[in-house]
């Protein structure tokens, strides 16, 4: 069955006043949280009504993360704090404020089961319970932690295999895998360079990083080997895996570059190049297929749509299997695109821009 | 003034060794009524808002890259903080970065050329270095950080001058000038200088690449000496005693308007042009020399004549002065080597003013400036080959470079500036009536002055093509 060409249709737009630094969908009742770089956080209902406004963080908010399946939103910012907000309460209410350990708390990640929250502030990586008890502070990293994520490794030596996902942190000098159960790192993958973002593949085989020196690395979790992909014109801060773990979409240029990890790839393969943006790509996001929304392609497999946004203020939808010169659907915002996130059911794409505009697009095949 | 076509935000980097008065200067800038909204990035300090300003603490994080290339080394902390600052709605008019006393300014500067995100929104205006005039002596020889901070600077504040005697201060300024011949040097107490001297300096701007005061360039000239004379009309003689084994001596005798040091300055360009056209030199053939804008070649094998008072034979070259006035004489070799004298009809004539162009003896400074200025057009292929080889092999030792070049066949001036191996250059405005010439300066460690000059001159087109 040939899929119809998807459409991007604007459902609503709002203005939060300043560069949209973070967008996050709750997985419970679908709500969108949007943080302005200066601090305030706005909660939107699916229909665009404002459900609440949170003060956020003095000097600026940096990150948002909903506790999976709950109305609890965690935020981090440049007041050195991690704040937890109960957004079921009318307008939202602050539950807790935790000290991240440095002036700027920049990254947050809930373990997928929602039982633990990790925070990164400067060189400090801390793990908390949802009620604010500090579970562990790991040994300081050698430099500021650039990104963190939880990953369930596909396979690591059995004696080291944890029952739960492990925490991975990227910093200058490589990435480190940690278990909340122990003080010593599970593994350290060293590389003389600076990783800016990381994205574990959904199958746990790879941890991809985007790097300051205009490269992308694929760390093979099982043995710590890495594949280095060079040739980007600029640093890479945009990474997104498709839910089958076959494709990794990357920015780092005015094209969307897609690596195919199927078969022998990605090593030695030529990436697919989606060439349409007129300025640097600033956001990429595959649909996550976490809900039941799965239209079939000709070959019967679900093929997630890929959304891209650029400093050219344009949005595009793609399918990643072929290099293309034109997207399947496109839209234009008023300012450079800063954030792109799919709704939990993959039917809506939320976009934020550098001037403070938040827009919700309906996506139909 | 800021470049009106550039909407990027200027950044000034403030360096200086511990105790130099950097923080006092910073506080002065922040409290002065300058009407600018300034963000300050300080080392290890919390984020504090001071009225209009924002102060953010940063901890130096040096990012070296896998390829080990020194020019790829950047400051990760600055990329992160500046990237965030530029997303804010209340944009800043100006950003000041205060480094630690031991910071290497190289990675700070390179951050503004190596990171596309930073480069698209910000530009490095200048490196301002504060020097403790009283205590810096003990660090000049053996503290690489102090040497680098001076070498990288566009503006140097000799601070705490109230604690130093004027002769010591002059000595210090001369020493620092030798290390960095292009920085503006200001003498201050408590960092007290008008803010206009510190902000919007344009130290890395290509269109100001050669707002370099040529007096401070320790240039290499093709002549070693010049003297200006007042000469009466009538026959004169240039008399030389046998000297070193030079086969010839090139000289220029140019009429100038005043018999003073200014006359030498006036004749400088003429003399340089004439020396550049060596192939066209007029070899002495027994006829009297006449003052004009041309190069005369005096054969030193010229049969000498007996000295009036005995001794070894001397060489005399007749000069015909038809009009009483001021004349500047430029000589290829130092006159003392040949006991050169200018004899008038009655007696010996002495120069009213003279200047030596012989390169001064090198101090033992590791960090020096090498200035090159010369007329002539550059062959672009040779220049590219020389520069790329130079930067590849000497890049880590070259802290700053800047200049204006005259490229053969190009109507526009070519302006450039660079930090280590990073080279930024482009054609600028047309030369038009301005005489085409090359002026450039390298500031670095262990620079080989002679090799740099020789390498650069090898890039020049044959002189015959300069003045066809």
mmCIF file of N, CA and C in Angstrom, chain A residues 196-274:
data_model
loop_
_atom_site.group_PDB
_atom_site.id
_atom_site.type_symbol
_atom_site.label_atom_id
_atom_site.label_comp_id
_atom_site.label_asym_id
_atom_site.label_seq_id
_atom_site.Cartn_x
_atom_site.Cartn_y
_atom_site.Cartn_z
ATOM 1 N N UNK A 196 29.019 16.852 22.498
ATOM 2 C CA UNK A 196 28.052 17.877 22.894
ATOM 3 C C UNK A 196 26.690 17.292 23.223
ATOM 4 N N UNK A 197 26.300 16.250 22.495
ATOM 5 C CA UNK A 197 25.009 15.597 22.747
ATOM 6 C C UNK A 197 25.205 14.099 22.589
ATOM 7 N N UNK A 198 24.342 13.337 23.242
ATOM 8 C CA UNK A 198 24.396 11.895 23.037
ATOM 9 C C UNK A 198 22.994 11.358 22.836
ATOM 10 N N UNK A 199 22.915 10.243 22.106
ATOM 11 C CA UNK A 199 21.626 9.600 21.830
ATOM 12 C C UNK A 199 21.854 8.097 21.749
ATOM 13 N N UNK A 200 21.400 7.353 22.779
ATOM 14 C CA UNK A 200 21.499 5.897 22.709
ATOM 15 C C UNK A 200 20.514 5.367 21.676
ATOM 16 N N UNK A 201 20.906 4.351 20.922
ATOM 17 C CA UNK A 201 19.953 3.778 19.971
ATOM 18 C C UNK A 201 18.879 3.049 20.764
ATOM 19 N N UNK A 202 17.631 3.018 20.235
ATOM 20 C CA UNK A 202 16.544 2.385 20.999
ATOM 21 C C UNK A 202 16.800 0.914 21.315
ATOM 22 N N UNK A 203 17.642 0.246 20.505
ATOM 23 C CA UNK A 203 17.930 -1.160 20.790
ATOM 24 C C UNK A 203 19.115 -1.335 21.736
ATOM 25 N N UNK A 204 19.743 -0.214 22.159
ATOM 26 C CA UNK A 204 20.825 -0.312 23.125
ATOM 27 C C UNK A 204 22.156 -0.760 22.546
ATOM 28 N N UNK A 205 22.267 -0.839 21.217
ATOM 29 C CA UNK A 205 23.542 -1.282 20.630
ATOM 30 C C UNK A 205 24.566 -0.154 20.573
ATOM 31 N N UNK A 206 24.075 1.025 20.242
ATOM 32 C CA UNK A 206 24.990 2.151 20.047
ATOM 33 C C UNK A 206 24.669 3.287 20.996
ATOM 34 N N UNK A 207 25.692 4.064 21.309
ATOM 35 C CA UNK A 207 25.470 5.398 21.865
ATOM 36 C C UNK A 207 26.088 6.364 20.850
ATOM 37 N N UNK A 208 25.229 7.162 20.230
ATOM 38 C CA UNK A 208 25.741 8.120 19.253
ATOM 39 C C UNK A 208 26.039 9.434 19.959
ATOM 40 N N UNK A 209 27.124 10.100 19.530
ATOM 41 C CA UNK A 209 27.397 11.439 20.058
ATOM 42 C C UNK A 209 27.597 12.407 18.888
ATOM 43 N N UNK A 210 27.202 13.651 19.127
ATOM 44 C CA UNK A 210 27.497 14.737 18.186
ATOM 45 C C UNK A 210 28.589 15.563 18.831
ATOM 46 N N UNK A 211 29.573 15.995 18.035
ATOM 47 C CA UNK A 211 30.796 16.510 18.620
ATOM 48 C C UNK A 211 31.194 17.903 18.146
ATOM 49 N N UNK A 212 31.956 18.568 19.023
ATOM 50 C CA UNK A 212 32.428 19.924 18.728
ATOM 51 C C UNK A 212 33.294 19.971 17.473
ATOM 52 N N UNK A 213 34.051 18.918 17.217
ATOM 53 C CA UNK A 213 34.964 18.966 16.076
ATOM 54 C C UNK A 213 34.295 18.484 14.785
ATOM 55 N N UNK A 214 32.994 18.715 14.678
ATOM 56 C CA UNK A 214 32.256 18.454 13.447
ATOM 57 C C UNK A 214 32.307 16.980 13.056
ATOM 58 N N UNK A 215 32.034 16.117 14.033
ATOM 59 C CA UNK A 215 31.959 14.690 13.732
ATOM 60 C C UNK A 215 30.813 14.070 14.521
ATOM 61 N N UNK A 216 30.458 12.845 14.107
ATOM 62 C CA UNK A 216 29.485 12.045 14.849
ATOM 63 C C UNK A 216 30.182 10.741 15.194
ATOM 64 N N UNK A 217 30.008 10.287 16.430
ATOM 65 C CA UNK A 217 30.593 9.006 16.835
ATOM 66 C C UNK A 217 29.490 8.003 17.128
ATOM 67 N N UNK A 218 29.729 6.771 16.733
ATOM 68 C CA UNK A 218 28.871 5.664 17.144
ATOM 69 C C UNK A 218 29.707 4.802 18.079
ATOM 70 N N UNK A 219 29.392 4.859 19.361
ATOM 71 C CA UNK A 219 30.070 3.983 20.315
ATOM 72 C C UNK A 219 29.308 2.661 20.354
ATOM 73 N N UNK A 220 30.002 1.574 20.185
ATOM 74 C CA UNK A 220 29.369 0.264 20.271
ATOM 75 C C UNK A 220 29.407 -0.135 21.743
ATOM 76 N N UNK A 221 28.232 -0.211 22.346
ATOM 77 C CA UNK A 221 28.165 -0.335 23.802
ATOM 78 C C UNK A 221 28.845 -1.616 24.285
ATOM 79 N N UNK A 222 28.726 -2.683 23.490
ATOM 80 C CA UNK A 222 29.215 -3.975 23.958
ATOM 81 C C UNK A 222 30.724 -3.983 24.175
ATOM 82 N N UNK A 223 31.481 -3.257 23.352
ATOM 83 C CA UNK A 223 32.933 -3.342 23.530
ATOM 84 C C UNK A 223 33.633 -1.982 23.612
ATOM 85 N N UNK A 224 32.864 -0.903 23.524
ATOM 86 C CA UNK A 224 33.483 0.409 23.651
ATOM 87 C C UNK A 224 34.220 0.884 22.417
ATOM 88 N N UNK A 225 34.135 0.136 21.306
ATOM 89 C CA UNK A 225 34.728 0.622 20.064
ATOM 90 C C UNK A 225 33.893 1.781 19.536
ATOM 91 N N UNK A 226 34.556 2.636 18.761
ATOM 92 C CA UNK A 226 33.732 3.684 18.173
ATOM 93 C C UNK A 226 34.023 3.865 16.697
ATOM 94 N N UNK A 227 32.972 4.266 15.994
ATOM 95 C CA UNK A 227 33.057 4.590 14.576
ATOM 96 C C UNK A 227 32.942 6.101 14.501
ATOM 97 N N UNK A 228 33.905 6.717 13.811
ATOM 98 C CA UNK A 228 33.892 8.184 13.733
ATOM 99 C C UNK A 228 33.474 8.616 12.335
ATOM 100 N N UNK A 229 32.465 9.455 12.273
ATOM 101 C CA UNK A 229 31.949 9.929 11.004
ATOM 102 C C UNK A 229 32.331 11.394 10.828
ATOM 103 N N UNK A 230 33.204 11.659 9.863
ATOM 104 C CA UNK A 230 33.704 13.012 9.642
ATOM 105 C C UNK A 230 33.051 13.629 8.416
ATOM 106 N N UNK A 231 33.336 14.863 8.194
ATOM 107 C CA UNK A 231 32.897 15.522 6.972
ATOM 108 C C UNK A 231 31.799 16.539 7.181
ATOM 109 N N UNK A 232 31.386 16.732 8.419
ATOM 110 C CA UNK A 232 30.383 17.778 8.680
ATOM 111 C C UNK A 232 31.053 19.146 8.605
ATOM 112 N N UNK A 233 30.333 20.134 8.103
ATOM 113 C CA UNK A 233 30.948 21.468 8.073
ATOM 114 C C UNK A 233 30.982 22.158 9.435
ATOM 115 N N UNK A 234 30.166 21.733 10.361
ATOM 116 C CA UNK A 234 30.164 22.415 11.655
ATOM 117 C C UNK A 234 29.859 21.410 12.761
ATOM 118 N N UNK A 235 29.922 21.875 14.015
ATOM 119 C CA UNK A 235 29.683 20.988 15.143
ATOM 120 C C UNK A 235 28.285 20.372 15.040
ATOM 121 N N UNK A 236 28.114 19.187 15.616
ATOM 122 C CA UNK A 236 26.849 18.463 15.489
ATOM 123 C C UNK A 236 26.145 18.441 16.848
ATOM 124 N N UNK A 237 24.972 19.064 16.895
ATOM 125 C CA UNK A 237 24.215 19.090 18.157
ATOM 126 C C UNK A 237 22.819 18.520 17.978
ATOM 127 N N UNK A 238 22.542 17.925 16.827
ATOM 128 C CA UNK A 238 21.208 17.436 16.522
ATOM 129 C C UNK A 238 21.311 15.951 16.173
ATOM 130 N N UNK A 239 20.679 15.110 17.003
ATOM 131 C CA UNK A 239 20.711 13.665 16.785
ATOM 132 C C UNK A 239 19.325 13.121 17.055
ATOM 133 N N UNK A 240 18.847 12.179 16.218
ATOM 134 C CA UNK A 240 17.599 11.481 16.534
ATOM 135 C C UNK A 240 17.598 10.108 15.883
ATOM 136 N N UNK A 241 17.302 9.098 16.690
ATOM 137 C CA UNK A 241 17.174 7.722 16.186
ATOM 138 C C UNK A 241 15.741 7.467 15.773
ATOM 139 N N UNK A 242 15.581 6.673 14.716
ATOM 140 C CA UNK A 242 14.229 6.200 14.419
ATOM 141 C C UNK A 242 13.938 5.039 15.364
ATOM 142 N N UNK A 243 12.658 4.732 15.619
ATOM 143 C CA UNK A 243 12.333 3.761 16.687
ATOM 144 C C UNK A 243 12.835 2.347 16.404
ATOM 145 N N UNK A 244 13.140 2.018 15.151
ATOM 146 C CA UNK A 244 13.656 0.677 14.862
ATOM 147 C C UNK A 244 15.157 0.593 15.086
ATOM 148 N N UNK A 245 15.807 1.730 15.407
ATOM 149 C CA UNK A 245 17.249 1.805 15.634
ATOM 150 C C UNK A 245 18.046 1.592 14.356
ATOM 151 N N UNK A 246 17.380 1.707 13.208
ATOM 152 C CA UNK A 246 18.124 1.545 11.962
ATOM 153 C C UNK A 246 18.758 2.869 11.512
ATOM 154 N N UNK A 247 18.010 3.957 11.669
ATOM 155 C CA UNK A 247 18.497 5.238 11.143
ATOM 156 C C UNK A 247 18.834 6.218 12.261
ATOM 157 N N UNK A 248 19.950 6.916 12.084
ATOM 158 C CA UNK A 248 20.269 8.048 12.952
ATOM 159 C C UNK A 248 20.288 9.298 12.083
ATOM 160 N N UNK A 249 19.402 10.239 12.395
ATOM 161 C CA UNK A 249 19.389 11.513 11.679
ATOM 162 C C UNK A 249 20.259 12.498 12.437
ATOM 163 N N UNK A 250 21.045 13.300 11.686
ATOM 164 C CA UNK A 250 21.960 14.253 12.306
ATOM 165 C C UNK A 250 21.882 15.605 11.606
ATOM 166 N N UNK A 251 22.230 16.655 12.343
ATOM 167 C CA UNK A 251 22.348 18.002 11.767
ATOM 168 C C UNK A 251 23.816 18.263 11.442
ATOM 169 N N UNK A 252 24.328 19.404 11.872
ATOM 170 C CA UNK A 252 25.738 19.709 11.637
ATOM 171 C C UNK A 252 26.027 20.284 10.265
ATOM 172 N N UNK A 253 24.982 20.619 9.521
ATOM 173 C CA UNK A 253 25.157 21.260 8.213
ATOM 174 C C UNK A 253 23.793 21.761 7.793
ATOM 175 N N UNK A 254 23.668 22.267 6.574
ATOM 176 C CA UNK A 254 22.350 22.692 6.108
ATOM 177 C C UNK A 254 21.574 21.504 5.534
ATOM 178 N N UNK A 255 22.181 20.325 5.526
ATOM 179 C CA UNK A 255 21.467 19.112 5.121
ATOM 180 C C UNK A 255 21.159 18.278 6.354
ATOM 181 N N UNK A 256 20.121 17.448 6.250
ATOM 182 C CA UNK A 256 19.912 16.416 7.263
ATOM 183 C C UNK A 256 20.666 15.189 6.761
ATOM 184 N N UNK A 257 21.574 14.682 7.583
ATOM 185 C CA UNK A 257 22.378 13.533 7.186
ATOM 186 C C UNK A 257 21.861 12.317 7.950
ATOM 187 N N UNK A 258 21.530 11.247 7.220
ATOM 188 C CA UNK A 258 20.941 10.071 7.863
ATOM 189 C C UNK A 258 21.863 8.870 7.671
ATOM 190 N N UNK A 259 22.331 8.314 8.793
ATOM 191 C CA UNK A 259 23.182 7.123 8.760
ATOM 192 C C UNK A 259 22.293 5.894 8.863
ATOM 193 N N UNK A 260 22.604 4.877 8.063
ATOM 194 C CA UNK A 260 21.842 3.632 8.053
ATOM 195 C C UNK A 260 22.633 2.582 8.815
ATOM 196 N N UNK A 261 22.107 2.168 9.964
ATOM 197 C CA UNK A 261 22.804 1.176 10.779
ATOM 198 C C UNK A 261 22.299 -0.231 10.509
ATOM 199 N N UNK A 262 21.486 -0.378 9.439
ATOM 200 C CA UNK A 262 21.052 -1.712 9.048
ATOM 201 C C UNK A 262 22.208 -2.425 8.360
ATOM 202 N N UNK A 263 22.182 -3.733 8.311
ATOM 203 C CA UNK A 263 23.222 -4.496 7.625
ATOM 204 C C UNK A 263 24.582 -4.211 8.212
ATOM 205 N N UNK A 264 25.558 -3.913 7.326
ATOM 206 C CA UNK A 264 26.923 -3.713 7.789
ATOM 207 C C UNK A 264 27.145 -2.293 8.318
ATOM 208 N N UNK A 265 26.182 -1.423 8.055
ATOM 209 C CA UNK A 265 26.382 -0.017 8.382
ATOM 210 C C UNK A 265 26.483 0.231 9.860
ATOM 211 N N UNK A 266 26.775 1.466 10.272
ATOM 212 C CA UNK A 266 27.008 2.612 9.385
ATOM 213 C C UNK A 266 28.436 2.693 8.864
ATOM 214 N N UNK A 267 29.330 1.853 9.374
ATOM 215 C CA UNK A 267 30.731 1.997 8.993
ATOM 216 C C UNK A 267 30.911 1.766 7.502
ATOM 217 N N UNK A 268 31.628 2.653 6.876
ATOM 218 C CA UNK A 268 31.946 2.480 5.469
ATOM 219 C C UNK A 268 30.796 2.756 4.529
ATOM 220 N N UNK A 269 29.667 3.200 5.043
ATOM 221 C CA UNK A 269 28.538 3.480 4.142
ATOM 222 C C UNK A 269 28.456 4.976 3.890
ATOM 223 N N UNK A 270 27.759 5.315 2.818
ATOM 224 C CA UNK A 270 27.498 6.728 2.555
ATOM 225 C C UNK A 270 26.163 7.074 3.171
ATOM 226 N N UNK A 271 26.108 8.155 3.929
ATOM 227 C CA UNK A 271 24.821 8.503 4.533
ATOM 228 C C UNK A 271 23.863 9.043 3.480
ATOM 229 N N UNK A 272 22.581 8.991 3.810
ATOM 230 C CA UNK A 272 21.592 9.634 2.958
ATOM 231 C C UNK A 272 21.575 11.120 3.313
ATOM 232 N N UNK A 273 21.405 11.914 2.289
ATOM 233 C CA UNK A 273 21.459 13.363 2.508
ATOM 234 C C UNK A 273 20.138 13.990 2.093
ATOM 235 N N UNK A 274 19.501 14.652 3.028
ATOM 236 C CA UNK A 274 18.229 15.318 2.763
ATOM 237 C C UNK A 274 18.533 16.811 2.680
#
